[in-house]
PDB file of C-alpha atoms in Angstrom:
ATOM      1  CA  MET A   1      -1.286  11.144 -18.304  1.00  0.00           C
ATOM      2  CA  ALA A   2      -0.011  14.776 -17.069  1.00  0.00           C
ATOM      3  CA  LEU A   3      -1.407  16.695 -14.195  1.00  0.00           C
ATOM      4  CA  ASP A   4      -2.508  20.426 -13.365  1.00  0.00           C
ATOM      5  CA  ALA A   5      -2.733  22.538 -10.483  1.00  0.00           C
ATOM      6  CA  THR A   6      -6.250  21.919 -10.410  1.00  0.00           C
ATOM      7  CA  ASP A   7      -5.232  17.761 -10.763  1.00  0.00           C
ATOM      8  CA  ARG A   8      -3.231  17.871  -8.111  1.00  0.00           C
ATOM      9  CA  ARG A   9      -5.096  20.250  -5.989  1.00  0.00           C
ATOM     10  CA  LEU A  10      -7.886  17.402  -5.888  1.00  0.00           C
ATOM     11  CA  LEU A  11      -5.406  14.784  -5.239  1.00  0.00           C
ATOM     12  CA  ASP A  12      -4.124  16.498  -1.692  1.00  0.00           C
ATOM     13  CA  GLU A  13      -8.499  16.785  -0.905  1.00  0.00           C
ATOM     14  CA  LEU A  14      -8.713  12.803  -1.542  1.00  0.00           C
ATOM     15  CA  GLN A  15      -5.795  12.095   0.527  1.00  0.00           C
ATOM     16  CA  ARG A  16      -6.573  13.740   2.775  1.00  0.00           C
ATOM     17  CA  ASP A  17     -10.138  12.584   3.128  1.00  0.00           C
ATOM     18  CA  ALA A  18     -11.104  10.468   0.019  1.00  0.00           C
ATOM     19  CA  ARG A  19     -14.617  10.168   1.512  1.00  0.00           C
ATOM     20  CA  VAL A  20     -15.055  13.421   0.978  1.00  0.00           C
ATOM     21  CA  SER A  21     -19.070  14.444  -1.606  1.00  0.00           C
ATOM     22  CA  TYR A  22     -18.500  15.549  -4.999  1.00  0.00           C
ATOM     23  CA  ASN A  23     -20.236  18.908  -4.230  1.00  0.00           C
ATOM     24  CA  GLU A  24     -18.420  19.902  -1.094  1.00  0.00           C
ATOM     25  CA  LEU A  25     -14.598  18.679  -3.266  1.00  0.00           C
ATOM     26  CA  ALA A  26     -15.775  21.280  -5.884  1.00  0.00           C
ATOM     27  CA  ARG A  27     -16.401  23.464  -3.224  1.00  0.00           C
ATOM     28  CA  ARG A  28     -12.755  23.147  -2.073  1.00  0.00           C
ATOM     29  CA  VAL A  29     -11.099  23.581  -5.500  1.00  0.00           C
ATOM     30  CA  GLY A  30     -13.309  26.011  -6.691  1.00  0.00           C
ATOM     31  CA  LEU A  31     -15.655  23.852  -9.882  1.00  0.00           C
ATOM     32  CA  SER A  32     -18.690  21.987 -10.261  1.00  0.00           C
ATOM     33  CA  ALA A  33     -19.307  18.809  -9.508  1.00  0.00           C
ATOM     34  CA  PRO A  34     -20.164  17.384 -12.223  1.00  0.00           C
ATOM     35  CA  THR A  35     -16.884  18.495 -13.284  1.00  0.00           C
ATOM     36  CA  VAL A  36     -15.071  17.191 -10.351  1.00  0.00           C
ATOM     37  CA  ALA A  37     -16.234  13.874 -11.173  1.00  0.00           C
ATOM     38  CA  ASP A  38     -15.327  13.748 -14.628  1.00  0.00           C
ATOM     39  CA  ARG A  39     -11.272  14.944 -13.469  1.00  0.00           C
ATOM     40  CA  VAL A  40     -11.899  12.453 -10.702  1.00  0.00           C
ATOM     41  CA  ARG A  41     -13.192   9.324 -12.697  1.00  0.00           C
ATOM     42  CA  ARG A  42     -10.360  10.964 -15.522  1.00  0.00           C
ATOM     43  CA  MET A  43      -7.389  10.077 -13.444  1.00  0.00           C
ATOM     44  CA  GLU A  44      -9.041   6.334 -12.002  1.00  0.00           C
ATOM     45  CA  ARG A  45      -9.443   5.159 -15.937  1.00  0.00           C
ATOM     46  CA  ALA A  46      -5.672   6.072 -16.263  1.00  0.00           C
ATOM     47  CA  GLY A  47      -3.982   4.591 -13.295  1.00  0.00           C
ATOM     48  CA  VAL A  48      -3.099   7.870 -10.958  1.00  0.00           C
ATOM     49  CA  VAL A  49      -6.155   7.216  -8.598  1.00  0.00           C
ATOM     50  CA  THR A  50      -5.923   2.993  -7.195  1.00  0.00           C
ATOM     51  CA  GLY A  51      -8.177   2.788  -4.814  1.00  0.00           C
ATOM     52  CA  TYR A  52     -10.419   4.638  -2.354  1.00  0.00           C
ATOM     53  CA  HIS A  53      -9.024   3.075   1.828  1.00  0.00           C
ATOM     54  CA  ALA A  54      -9.033   3.145   5.124  1.00  0.00           C
ATOM     55  CA  HIS A  55      -5.887   3.675   7.206  1.00  0.00           C
ATOM     56  CA  VAL A  56      -5.761   0.795   9.876  1.00  0.00           C
ATOM     57  CA  ASP A  57      -3.662   0.211  13.080  1.00  0.00           C
ATOM     58  CA  PRO A  58      -2.040  -3.482  12.675  1.00  0.00           C
ATOM     59  CA  ALA A  59      -2.212  -3.047  16.547  1.00  0.00           C
ATOM     60  CA  ALA A  60      -4.997  -1.796  17.282  1.00  0.00           C
ATOM     61  CA  ALA A  61      -7.021  -4.157  14.192  1.00  0.00           C
ATOM     62  CA  GLY A  62      -5.070  -7.352  16.622  1.00  0.00           C
ATOM     63  CA  ARG A  63      -1.820  -7.144  14.343  1.00  0.00           C
ATOM     64  CA  GLY A  64       1.099  -6.437  17.262  1.00  0.00           C
ATOM     65  CA  VAL A  65       3.344  -7.856  15.534  1.00  0.00           C
ATOM     66  CA  VAL A  66       5.018  -5.697  12.265  1.00  0.00           C
ATOM     67  CA  ALA A  67       8.182  -6.655  11.026  1.00  0.00           C
ATOM     68  CA  LEU A  68       9.785  -5.834   7.440  1.00  0.00           C
ATOM     69  CA  VAL A  69      11.124  -9.227   5.810  1.00  0.00           C
ATOM     70  CA  ARG A  70      13.848  -8.968   2.772  1.00  0.00           C
ATOM     71  CA  MET A  71      13.712 -12.236   1.749  1.00  0.00           C
ATOM     72  CA  ASN A  72      16.751 -13.782  -0.610  1.00  0.00           C
ATOM     73  CA  CYS A  73      14.802 -15.978  -3.191  1.00  0.00           C
ATOM     74  CA  TYR A  74      16.231 -16.132  -6.128  1.00  0.00           C
ATOM     75  CA  GLY A  75      16.106 -18.805  -9.205  1.00  0.00           C
ATOM     76  CA  PRO A  76      13.163 -21.439  -9.333  1.00  0.00           C
ATOM     77  CA  GLY A  77      11.993 -21.369  -6.132  1.00  0.00           C
ATOM     78  CA  CYS A  78      11.257 -17.841  -5.664  1.00  0.00           C
ATOM     79  CA  LEU A  79       8.442 -15.764  -3.887  1.00  0.00           C
ATOM     80  CA  LEU A  80       7.317 -13.710  -6.800  1.00  0.00           C
ATOM     81  CA  ARG A  81       7.652 -16.954  -9.271  1.00  0.00           C
ATOM     82  CA  ARG A  82       6.028 -19.155  -7.615  1.00  0.00           C
ATOM     83  CA  ASP A  83       3.744 -18.308  -4.725  1.00  0.00           C
ATOM     84  CA  ALA A  84       3.286 -14.091  -6.139  1.00  0.00           C
ATOM     85  CA  ASP A  85      -1.014 -15.590  -5.923  1.00  0.00           C
ATOM     86  CA  GLU A  86      -0.769 -17.216  -2.933  1.00  0.00           C
ATOM     87  CA  VAL A  87       1.624 -14.772  -0.760  1.00  0.00           C
ATOM     88  CA  ARG A  88      -1.245 -12.058  -2.002  1.00  0.00           C
ATOM     89  CA  ASP A  89      -3.895 -13.531  -0.473  1.00  0.00           C
ATOM     90  CA  TRP A  90      -1.843 -14.786   3.512  1.00  0.00           C
ATOM     91  CA  PRO A  91      -3.791 -12.596   5.764  1.00  0.00           C
ATOM     92  CA  GLU A  92       0.259 -11.414   7.489  1.00  0.00           C
ATOM     93  CA  LEU A  93       1.185 -10.047   4.113  1.00  0.00           C
ATOM     94  CA  LEU A  94       0.594  -5.515   4.451  1.00  0.00           C
ATOM     95  CA  GLN A  95       2.535  -4.877   1.292  1.00  0.00           C
ATOM     96  CA  LEU A  96       4.985  -6.709  -1.273  1.00  0.00           C
ATOM     97  CA  HIS A  97       7.321  -5.238  -3.496  1.00  0.00           C
ATOM     98  CA  ARG A  98      10.187  -6.046  -5.991  1.00  0.00           C
ATOM     99  CA  VAL A  99      13.919  -4.688  -4.880  1.00  0.00           C
ATOM    100  CA  THR A 100      17.449  -4.272  -6.354  1.00  0.00           C
ATOM    101  CA  GLY A 101      20.022  -4.815  -4.434  1.00  0.00           C
ATOM    102  CA  ASP A 102      21.048  -8.428  -1.994  1.00  0.00           C
ATOM    103  CA  ALA A 103      17.294  -9.247  -1.672  1.00  0.00           C
ATOM    104  CA  CYS A 104      14.859  -9.959  -4.466  1.00  0.00           C
ATOM    105  CA  CYS A 105      11.999  -8.340  -2.677  1.00  0.00           C
ATOM    106  CA  LEU A 106      11.085  -6.490   0.927  1.00  0.00           C
ATOM    107  CA  LEU A 107       7.760  -7.578   2.642  1.00  0.00           C
ATOM    108  CA  MET A 108       5.560  -5.781   5.544  1.00  0.00           C
ATOM    109  CA  VAL A 109       4.148  -8.164   7.832  1.00  0.00           C
ATOM    110  CA  ALA A 110       1.572  -8.204  10.891  1.00  0.00           C
ATOM    111  CA  THR A 111       0.948 -11.009  12.699  1.00  0.00           C
ATOM    112  CA  PRO A 112      -1.124 -11.208  15.654  1.00  0.00           C
ATOM    113  CA  THR A 113       1.484 -12.538  18.307  1.00  0.00           C
ATOM    114  CA  MET A 114       5.154 -13.366  17.808  1.00  0.00           C
ATOM    115  CA  HIS A 115       4.595 -17.042  18.304  1.00  0.00           C
ATOM    116  CA  ASP A 116       2.149 -16.484  14.700  1.00  0.00           C
ATOM    117  CA  PHE A 117       5.826 -14.788  13.339  1.00  0.00           C
ATOM    118  CA  GLN A 118       7.798 -17.519  13.092  1.00  0.00           C
ATOM    119  CA  ALA A 119       5.255 -19.424  11.712  1.00  0.00           C
ATOM    120  CA  LEU A 120       4.810 -17.005   8.984  1.00  0.00           C
ATOM    121  CA  ILE A 121       8.696 -17.219   9.715  1.00  0.00           C
ATOM    122  CA  ASP A 122       8.666 -20.656   7.998  1.00  0.00           C
ATOM    123  CA  ARG A 123       6.206 -20.691   5.773  1.00  0.00           C
ATOM    124  CA  LEU A 124       8.802 -17.826   3.773  1.00  0.00           C
ATOM    125  CA  ALA A 125      11.299 -19.985   4.644  1.00  0.00           C
ATOM    126  CA  GLU A 126      11.017 -22.336   1.570  1.00  0.00           C
ATOM    127  CA  HIS A 127      10.627 -19.979   0.078  1.00  0.00           C
ATOM    128  CA  GLY A 128      14.851 -18.625  -0.008  1.00  0.00           C
ATOM    129  CA  THR A 129      15.909 -16.840   3.439  1.00  0.00           C
ATOM    130  CA  PRO A 130      14.396 -14.529   5.334  1.00  0.00           C
ATOM    131  CA  SER A 131      15.958 -11.775   7.877  1.00  0.00           C
ATOM    132  CA  SER A 132      13.537 -10.272   9.408  1.00  0.00           C
ATOM    133  CA  THR A 133      13.322  -6.736  11.286  1.00  0.00           C
ATOM    134  CA  MET A 134      10.533  -5.321  13.878  1.00  0.00           C
ATOM    135  CA  VAL A 135       9.373  -2.165  13.467  1.00  0.00           C
ATOM    136  CA  LEU A 136       9.422  -1.290  17.396  1.00  0.00           C
ATOM    137  CA  SER A 137       7.290   1.803  16.082  1.00  0.00           C
ATOM    138  CA  SER A 138       5.759   4.714  13.211  1.00  0.00           C
ATOM    139  CA  PRO A 139       6.667   7.866  13.328  1.00  0.00           C
ATOM    140  CA  VAL A 140       5.372   8.486   9.985  1.00  0.00           C
ATOM    141  CA  PRO A 141       3.095   5.744   8.517  1.00  0.00           C
ATOM    142  CA  TRP A 142       1.839   7.254   5.409  1.00  0.00           C
ATOM    143  CA  ARG A 143       2.201  10.072   3.888  1.00  0.00           C
ATOM    144  CA  ALA A 144       0.239  11.084   1.358  1.00  0.00           C
ATOM    145  CA  VAL A 145       1.670  11.013  -2.732  1.00  0.00           C
ATOM    146  CA  ALA A 146       2.561  14.357  -3.045  1.00  0.00           C
ATOM    147  CA  ALA A 147       2.913  16.628  -6.718  1.00  0.00           C
ATOM    148  CA  PRO A 148       6.044  16.993  -8.047  1.00  0.00           C
TER     149      PRO A 148
END
């Protein structure tokens, strides 16, 4: 789907505040509310807009141990092949990315305690070799996708 300048403005506004009403969104971009609703629905159908979410601070939500975990798990026991559906349901998993290089995948995880993190690493070790990096702070915790 090709995005025009108006679509990009709509995306900017939605990423800034996904709870904005169609009326307010229309006012901000200079269109009618029905036109804005049609454009947003078109971008949803095309997969440009994939959902609407609240940004949650893991520590404030009781998950203060945040880490990035690289997994070396190629082959039939690979995390992404054998148990990807099960792993997607783990409450500790925030993000899972298949990557290039010397690792198979990269996970962002958050646990309440270090003890819970250790238990998670032990579960991951059943699938391959985990290597973790603790997140000390996140100066850019989330960024809106800017149009090219």
